[in-house]
Amino acid sequence: MSKRRGPGWSRLDNAAKIFPPTSNKSDPKVFRFSCELYEPVDPVLLSQATDRTLELFPHFCSTLRRGIFWYFLESSPLRPQVHEENTPPCTPLYDPFRRGLLFSVSYYRCRIHFEVYHALTDGTGALQFLRVLVYHYLLLAHAEDFPDGPPPMDYDASAAQREDDSFRRHYKAVRQQLRAYRLRGRAYQLAGPKLPEHRLRVLSGELSAKAVIAAAREKQTTMTGFLAAVLMCAVNEEMAARDRKRPVVLTIPVNLRKYFPSESTRNFFAIINVGYRFSGPNDSLEEVINAIRRGFSSQLTYEKLGQRITGLGALEHNSFLKIIPLPVKDFSLMLADRISKRSVTGAFSNVGRVEMPAPLCKYIRLFDVFNSTNRLQLCACSFGDRLMLSATSPFLNTDVYRRFFRKLAGLGLEAVIYSNQPEEG
């Protein structure tokens, strides 16, 4: 390993270590951010914009390597080949038998797609990359509209800040006694026949962001709490009476940059679990919202999240664990991941509001995001007044998501629904 330690080598951050040993064809740990324009995408300009963007994110041009004790990222001369979309969404990007880049840039009609392997970055880092990519693309496509120079971009982090391992930085800042996090029992799990060849169904709803925020405020909660509660109630309607002995539990990623100073485009997130044990098919939305509110208030504090960073970091810094060979670590992480998934029904991720320089907004219709998954998964992001709720599923039956959008409609929140056709390839 010592020969590799140089400017072209970097450790995986703490959160990224779980992804290589747990990635597989049914869940390749890939997520997609998209930007839809009001005009067809020019592939030549998109390729030029990608080159310009990579000048600011050179660490994205890395391959994932196996060491004796840990995986690591190695700088690569490879560059992405911008192409028209020709594979199913969230196709695996990491292949342990091939050194390839961990992201791709593609387009389809008016859409620009950025797909990335989760070991390279998290949702916030991926969004920053796409925002800069779209920025450069639009400046190239509409150069004549900016005779006095381009509008400024609000993301100006230095190279060191973008490549910072914020887990290591803040591990020392919040050093406390290690506490164990115990499994709280099994949660309800969706089941049923799955799509062939590990395909992914994507069901997206386009809503008014202002209307959803207003509905959430009426229920005295946040958009995240409101949508998570509606999703849990939709799951409840799919449950048989005997299944209600187990709670419905959602994993919700938390952007740690909101609690600890960081401009990193590497992984810097934590997850919290919120759940509710339903007693019947008619449990009220307000009861679920209250349970989620209590979960948020008890877990979303600087102290609690600091303890989480410290707890995870203590494992990484443990002298004995450092010398355990990688195959043993892989097996242990796979086992821990399998056990932890028993306590979770699915996941909901709210990326939040996407912002772009005002002069460029007239060219952009929306931003969208979704994840690969082998279970229940819902992602949200908004641009202007367009809120995109994108659900992904490996199952043939998507009734739980249809119930979710019907429940929103019943609350006066109508959605325009889009879906791919994974059965057709």
Coordinates of C-alpha atoms in Angstrom, one line a residue:
M1 CA 0.0 0.0 0.0
S2 CA 2.8 2.4 0.7
K3 CA 3.7 2.8 -3.0
R4 CA 0.1 3.9 -3.7
R5 CA 0.1 6.6 -1.1
G6 CA 0.5 9.8 -3.1
P7 CA -1.5 12.5 -4.8
G8 CA -3.4 10.0 -6.9
W9 CA -4.6 7.9 -4.0
S10 CA -7.2 8.4 -1.3
R11 CA -9.1 6.5 1.3
L12 CA -12.7 5.9 1.1
D13 CA -14.6 8.0 3.5
N14 CA -16.3 6.4 6.5
A15 CA -19.8 6.2 4.9
A16 CA -18.4 4.8 1.6
K17 CA -16.9 1.7 3.1
I18 CA -20.2 -0.1 3.3
F19 CA -20.9 0.1 -0.4
P20 CA -18.3 -2.0 -2.2
P21 CA -19.0 -5.2 -0.2
T22 CA -22.8 -4.8 -0.3
S23 CA -23.2 -3.8 -4.0
N24 CA -24.8 -6.4 -6.3
K25 CA -26.9 -6.6 -9.4
S26 CA -30.2 -6.2 -7.4
D27 CA -28.9 -3.1 -5.7
P28 CA -25.8 -1.6 -7.4
K29 CA -25.8 1.5 -5.1
V30 CA -26.2 3.9 -8.0
F31 CA -28.3 7.0 -8.1
R32 CA -29.4 9.2 -10.9
F33 CA -29.8 13.0 -10.9
S34 CA -31.5 14.5 -14.0
C35 CA -32.1 18.0 -15.3
E36 CA -34.8 18.5 -17.9
L37 CA -34.4 21.5 -20.2
Y38 CA -36.9 23.2 -22.5
E39 CA -34.8 22.2 -25.5
P40 CA -33.1 19.1 -26.9
V41 CA -29.7 18.4 -25.5
D42 CA -26.7 18.9 -27.9
P43 CA -24.3 16.0 -27.2
V44 CA -21.2 17.9 -28.5
L45 CA -21.9 20.8 -26.1
L46 CA -22.7 18.4 -23.3
S47 CA -19.3 16.7 -23.8
Q48 CA -17.5 20.1 -23.6
A49 CA -19.5 21.0 -20.5
T50 CA -18.5 17.7 -18.9
D51 CA -14.8 18.4 -19.5
R52 CA -15.1 21.9 -18.0
T53 CA -17.0 20.4 -15.0
L54 CA -14.3 17.8 -14.4
E55 CA -11.7 20.5 -14.1
L56 CA -13.5 21.5 -10.8
F57 CA -14.1 17.9 -9.8
P58 CA -11.0 16.0 -10.8
H59 CA -11.3 13.5 -8.0
F60 CA -14.5 12.1 -9.7
C61 CA -12.1 10.6 -12.3
S62 CA -11.1 7.8 -10.0
T63 CA -11.4 4.0 -10.0
L64 CA -12.1 1.8 -7.0
R65 CA -9.3 -0.5 -6.0
R66 CA -8.9 -3.3 -3.5
G67 CA -6.1 -3.1 -0.9
I68 CA -5.0 -5.6 1.7
F69 CA -7.0 -4.0 4.4
W70 CA -9.4 -1.4 2.8
Y71 CA -10.7 -0.3 -0.6
F72 CA -9.3 3.0 -1.9
L73 CA -9.8 5.4 -4.8
E74 CA -7.1 5.8 -7.4
S75 CA -6.9 8.7 -9.8
S76 CA -7.5 7.6 -13.4
P77 CA -6.7 9.1 -16.8
L78 CA -10.1 7.7 -18.0
R79 CA -12.7 10.3 -19.0
P80 CA -16.4 9.7 -19.4
Q81 CA -17.8 9.2 -22.9
V82 CA -21.0 11.3 -23.1
H83 CA -23.6 9.2 -24.8
E84 CA -27.3 9.0 -25.5
E85 CA -29.1 6.9 -22.9
N86 CA -28.9 3.3 -24.0
T87 CA -29.1 1.3 -20.7
P88 CA -31.8 0.8 -18.0
P89 CA -31.7 3.4 -15.2
C90 CA -29.1 2.9 -12.5
T91 CA -27.2 0.2 -14.3
P92 CA -24.2 -1.0 -12.2
L93 CA -21.1 1.2 -12.4
Y94 CA -18.7 -0.6 -10.2
D95 CA -17.3 -3.9 -11.5
P96 CA -14.6 -5.4 -9.2
F97 CA -13.1 -7.1 -12.2
R98 CA -12.8 -4.0 -14.4
R99 CA -11.2 -0.6 -13.7
G100 CA -13.9 1.9 -14.8
L101 CA -15.1 5.3 -13.8
L102 CA -17.7 5.4 -11.1
F103 CA -20.1 7.8 -12.8
S104 CA -21.6 8.4 -16.3
V105 CA -23.1 11.3 -18.2
S106 CA -25.8 10.7 -20.7
Y107 CA -28.8 12.4 -22.3
Y108 CA -32.2 11.6 -23.8
R109 CA -34.1 14.3 -25.7
C110 CA -34.3 17.2 -23.3
R111 CA -32.8 15.5 -20.3
I112 CA -29.2 15.4 -19.0
H113 CA -28.5 12.4 -16.7
F114 CA -25.8 12.1 -14.2
E115 CA -25.4 8.6 -12.6
V116 CA -22.9 7.9 -9.9
Y117 CA -21.8 5.1 -7.6
H118 CA -22.5 5.9 -4.0
A119 CA -18.9 5.1 -2.8
L120 CA -17.8 8.2 -4.8
T121 CA -20.2 10.8 -3.4
D122 CA -23.6 11.3 -1.8
G123 CA -26.7 13.1 -3.0
T124 CA -25.4 16.5 -2.1
G125 CA -22.1 16.0 -3.9
A126 CA -23.8 14.6 -6.9
L127 CA -26.2 17.5 -7.1
Q128 CA -23.3 20.0 -7.0
F129 CA -21.7 18.2 -9.9
L130 CA -24.9 18.2 -11.9
R131 CA -25.6 21.9 -11.2
V132 CA -22.1 22.9 -12.4
L133 CA -22.5 20.6 -15.4
V134 CA -25.8 22.2 -16.4
Y135 CA -24.3 25.7 -15.7
H136 CA -21.5 25.1 -18.2
Y137 CA -23.8 23.5 -20.7
L138 CA -26.2 26.4 -20.8
L139 CA -23.4 28.9 -21.0
L140 CA -22.1 27.1 -24.1
A141 CA -25.6 26.7 -25.6
H142 CA -26.6 30.3 -25.0
A143 CA -23.3 32.2 -25.1
E144 CA -24.9 35.0 -27.1
D145 CA -27.3 35.7 -24.1
F146 CA -24.4 36.7 -21.9
P147 CA -22.4 39.4 -23.7
D148 CA -21.2 40.9 -20.4
G149 CA -20.0 37.6 -19.0
P150 CA -21.6 34.6 -17.4
P151 CA -23.7 34.9 -14.3
P152 CA -21.9 33.8 -11.1
M153 CA -22.4 30.3 -9.7
D154 CA -23.0 30.1 -6.0
Y155 CA -20.8 27.1 -5.5
D156 CA -17.2 28.2 -5.2
A157 CA -15.6 25.7 -2.8
S158 CA -11.9 25.2 -3.2
A159 CA -10.4 21.9 -4.5
A160 CA -9.3 21.0 -1.0
Q161 CA -12.8 21.7 0.4
R162 CA -14.4 19.6 -2.4
E163 CA -12.1 16.6 -1.7
D164 CA -12.2 16.9 2.1
D165 CA -13.0 13.8 4.1
S166 CA -15.3 15.5 6.5
F167 CA -15.9 12.3 8.6
R168 CA -12.2 12.3 9.6
R169 CA -12.2 16.1 10.2
H170 CA -15.2 16.1 12.5
Y171 CA -14.4 12.8 14.2
K172 CA -11.8 14.6 16.3
A173 CA -14.0 17.6 16.9
V174 CA -16.8 15.6 18.6
R175 CA -14.8 12.8 20.2
Q176 CA -17.0 11.2 22.9
Q177 CA -17.4 7.8 24.5
L178 CA -18.4 5.2 21.9
R179 CA -22.0 4.1 22.3
A180 CA -23.5 1.0 20.8
Y181 CA -26.5 1.2 18.5
R182 CA -28.6 -1.9 18.9
L183 CA -31.1 -3.4 16.5
R184 CA -34.6 -2.6 17.6
G185 CA -36.4 -5.7 16.1
R186 CA -37.7 -6.6 12.7
A187 CA -39.8 -4.1 10.6
Y188 CA -42.4 -4.9 8.0
Q189 CA -41.0 -5.8 4.6
L190 CA -42.5 -5.6 1.2
A191 CA -42.5 -8.8 -0.8
G192 CA -43.6 -10.3 -4.0
P193 CA -42.5 -11.2 -7.6
K194 CA -39.8 -9.0 -8.9
L195 CA -39.0 -7.6 -12.4
P196 CA -36.7 -9.8 -14.5
E197 CA -33.0 -9.2 -14.9
H198 CA -32.8 -6.9 -11.9
R199 CA -34.7 -4.2 -13.7
L200 CA -36.0 -1.1 -12.0
R201 CA -39.5 0.5 -12.2
V202 CA -39.5 4.2 -11.9
L203 CA -42.7 6.0 -11.0
S204 CA -42.5 9.8 -10.8
G205 CA -45.0 12.4 -9.7
E206 CA -44.8 16.1 -10.5
L207 CA -46.5 18.3 -8.0
S208 CA -46.6 21.9 -6.8
A209 CA -43.9 22.4 -4.2
K210 CA -45.8 25.4 -2.7
A211 CA -48.9 23.3 -2.3
V212 CA -47.1 20.4 -0.6
I213 CA -45.3 22.9 1.8
A214 CA -48.6 24.5 2.6
A215 CA -50.1 21.0 3.4
A216 CA -47.2 20.2 5.6
R217 CA -47.4 23.4 7.5
E218 CA -51.1 22.8 8.0
K219 CA -50.1 19.5 9.7
Q220 CA -47.5 21.4 11.7
T221 CA -44.6 19.5 10.2
T222 CA -41.9 19.7 7.5
M223 CA -42.2 18.6 3.9
T224 CA -39.9 15.6 4.8
G225 CA -42.1 14.6 7.8
F226 CA -45.3 15.1 5.9
L227 CA -44.3 13.0 2.8
A228 CA -42.7 10.3 5.0
A229 CA -45.9 10.0 7.0
V230 CA -48.1 9.7 3.8
L231 CA -45.7 7.0 2.5
M232 CA -45.9 5.0 5.7
C233 CA -49.7 5.3 5.7
A234 CA -49.7 4.0 2.1
V235 CA -47.6 1.0 3.2
N236 CA -50.1 0.4 6.0
E237 CA -53.0 0.1 3.5
E238 CA -51.1 -2.7 1.8
M239 CA -50.5 -4.6 5.1
A240 CA -52.4 -7.7 6.1
A241 CA -53.7 -7.6 9.7
R242 CA -51.1 -10.2 10.8
D243 CA -48.3 -8.0 9.4
R244 CA -49.1 -5.1 11.8
K245 CA -47.3 -6.8 14.6
R246 CA -44.2 -5.3 12.9
P247 CA -43.7 -1.5 12.6
V248 CA -43.2 0.4 9.4
V249 CA -39.7 1.9 9.5
L250 CA -38.2 4.4 7.1
T251 CA -34.5 5.2 6.8
I252 CA -34.0 8.9 6.1
P253 CA -30.5 10.2 5.1
V254 CA -29.4 13.4 6.8
N255 CA -27.0 15.9 5.1
L256 CA -24.4 16.4 7.8
R257 CA -23.2 19.6 6.1
K258 CA -26.2 21.3 7.7
Y259 CA -24.8 20.5 11.2
F260 CA -21.0 20.5 10.7
P261 CA -19.0 22.9 8.5
S262 CA -18.2 21.2 5.2
E263 CA -18.1 21.8 1.4
S264 CA -17.1 18.3 0.6
T265 CA -18.4 16.5 -2.5
R266 CA -17.5 13.2 -0.9
N267 CA -20.0 11.3 1.3
F268 CA -20.9 13.2 4.4
F269 CA -24.3 12.0 5.6
A270 CA -25.9 10.0 8.4
I271 CA -29.1 8.0 8.5
I272 CA -31.9 8.1 11.0
N273 CA -34.8 5.7 11.3
V274 CA -38.3 6.7 12.0
G275 CA -41.2 4.3 12.5
Y276 CA -44.7 3.7 13.5
R277 CA -46.6 0.5 14.6
F278 CA -50.0 0.6 13.0
S279 CA -53.0 -0.9 14.9
G280 CA -55.3 -1.0 12.0
P281 CA -56.0 0.3 8.4
N282 CA -57.5 3.6 9.6
D283 CA -54.7 5.0 11.8
S284 CA -54.7 8.7 11.3
L285 CA -52.0 10.6 9.3
E286 CA -51.7 13.0 12.3
E287 CA -50.7 10.2 14.6
V288 CA -47.9 9.1 12.2
I289 CA -46.7 12.7 11.7
N290 CA -46.5 13.0 15.5
A291 CA -44.4 9.9 15.8
I292 CA -42.1 11.1 13.0
R293 CA -41.8 14.5 14.7
R294 CA -40.7 12.8 17.9
G295 CA -38.1 10.7 16.0
F296 CA -36.7 13.8 14.3
S297 CA -36.5 15.8 17.5
S298 CA -34.7 13.1 19.4
Q299 CA -32.2 12.3 16.7
L300 CA -31.6 15.4 14.7
T301 CA -29.3 17.3 17.1
Y302 CA -25.7 18.3 16.9
E303 CA -24.9 16.1 19.9
K304 CA -26.7 13.0 18.6
L305 CA -25.2 13.3 15.1
G306 CA -21.8 13.9 16.6
Q307 CA -22.1 10.7 18.6
R308 CA -23.0 8.9 15.4
I309 CA -19.9 10.2 13.6
T310 CA -17.8 9.3 16.7
G311 CA -19.3 5.8 16.9
L312 CA -18.7 5.0 13.3
G313 CA -15.2 6.7 13.3
A314 CA -14.1 4.7 16.3
L315 CA -14.5 1.5 14.3
E316 CA -12.4 2.9 11.5
H317 CA -9.7 4.1 13.9
N318 CA -9.6 1.0 16.0
S319 CA -6.0 -0.4 15.8
F320 CA -7.1 -4.0 15.9
L321 CA -9.8 -3.7 13.2
K322 CA -7.3 -1.9 10.9
I323 CA -5.2 -5.0 10.5
I324 CA -8.1 -7.4 9.7
P325 CA -7.8 -8.5 6.0
L326 CA -10.2 -7.0 3.6
P327 CA -12.1 -10.3 2.8
V328 CA -13.0 -10.6 6.5
K329 CA -14.1 -7.0 6.6
D330 CA -16.2 -7.6 3.5
F331 CA -18.0 -10.6 5.1
S332 CA -18.6 -8.7 8.3
L333 CA -20.0 -5.6 6.6
M334 CA -22.2 -7.8 4.4
L335 CA -23.6 -9.6 7.4
A336 CA -24.1 -6.3 9.3
D337 CA -25.9 -4.8 6.3
R338 CA -28.2 -7.8 6.0
I339 CA -29.1 -7.7 9.7
S340 CA -29.7 -4.0 9.7
K341 CA -32.0 -4.2 6.7
R342 CA -34.3 -6.4 8.8
S343 CA -35.2 -3.4 11.0
V344 CA -36.1 -1.2 8.0
T345 CA -39.1 -1.2 5.6
G346 CA -37.7 1.3 3.1
A347 CA -36.1 4.7 2.6
F348 CA -37.2 8.2 1.9
S349 CA -34.6 10.9 0.8
N350 CA -35.5 14.5 0.4
V351 CA -32.7 16.3 -1.5
G352 CA -34.5 19.6 -1.1
R353 CA -34.7 22.7 -3.3
V354 CA -32.3 22.9 -6.2
E355 CA -31.2 26.4 -7.1
M356 CA -29.5 27.8 -10.2
P357 CA -28.4 31.3 -11.2
A358 CA -31.5 33.3 -12.0
P359 CA -30.6 34.1 -15.7
L360 CA -30.3 30.3 -16.4
C361 CA -33.6 29.3 -14.9
K362 CA -35.7 30.1 -18.0
Y363 CA -33.9 27.2 -19.8
I364 CA -34.6 24.6 -17.1
R365 CA -37.9 22.8 -16.6
L366 CA -37.1 20.5 -13.6
F367 CA -34.6 18.5 -11.6
D368 CA -35.2 14.9 -10.6
V369 CA -33.5 12.2 -8.5
F370 CA -33.9 8.5 -7.8
N371 CA -31.9 5.5 -6.4
S372 CA -31.3 1.9 -7.3
T373 CA -33.0 -0.3 -4.7
N374 CA -34.2 -3.8 -3.9
R375 CA -37.0 -2.6 -1.6
L376 CA -39.2 0.5 -0.9
Q377 CA -37.5 3.8 -2.0
L378 CA -38.8 7.3 -2.6
C379 CA -36.7 10.4 -3.4
A380 CA -37.8 14.1 -3.6
C381 CA -36.3 17.3 -5.0
S382 CA -37.8 20.6 -6.2
F383 CA -36.9 23.3 -8.7
G384 CA -39.0 26.4 -8.6
D385 CA -42.5 25.3 -7.9
R386 CA -42.0 21.8 -9.4
L387 CA -41.6 19.1 -6.9
M388 CA -40.6 15.7 -8.2
L389 CA -41.4 12.6 -6.2
S390 CA -39.6 9.6 -7.7
A391 CA -40.3 6.1 -6.5
T392 CA -38.2 3.1 -7.5
S393 CA -39.1 -0.5 -7.1
P394 CA -37.8 -3.9 -8.1
F395 CA -41.3 -5.4 -7.7
L396 CA -43.9 -6.1 -10.4
N397 CA -46.6 -4.8 -8.0
T398 CA -46.3 -1.0 -7.3
D399 CA -49.7 -0.6 -5.5
V400 CA -48.0 1.0 -2.5
Y401 CA -46.8 3.9 -4.6
R402 CA -50.1 4.2 -6.4
R403 CA -51.7 4.4 -2.9
F404 CA -49.2 7.0 -1.9
F405 CA -50.1 9.3 -4.9
R406 CA -53.8 8.7 -4.3
K407 CA -53.5 9.7 -0.7
L408 CA -51.7 12.9 -1.8
A409 CA -54.6 13.5 -4.2
G410 CA -57.1 13.0 -1.4
L411 CA -55.3 15.8 0.5
G412 CA -55.8 18.1 -2.5
L413 CA -52.3 17.5 -4.0
E414 CA -52.7 16.2 -7.5
A415 CA -49.7 14.8 -9.3
V416 CA -48.9 14.3 -13.0
I417 CA -47.5 10.7 -13.0
Y418 CA -44.8 9.3 -15.3
S419 CA -43.4 5.8 -15.5
N420 CA -40.9 3.7 -17.5
Q421 CA -41.7 0.3 -18.9
P422 CA -39.1 -2.0 -17.5
E423 CA -40.9 -5.1 -18.7
E424 CA -40.1 -4.1 -22.2
G425 CA -36.4 -3.8 -21.5

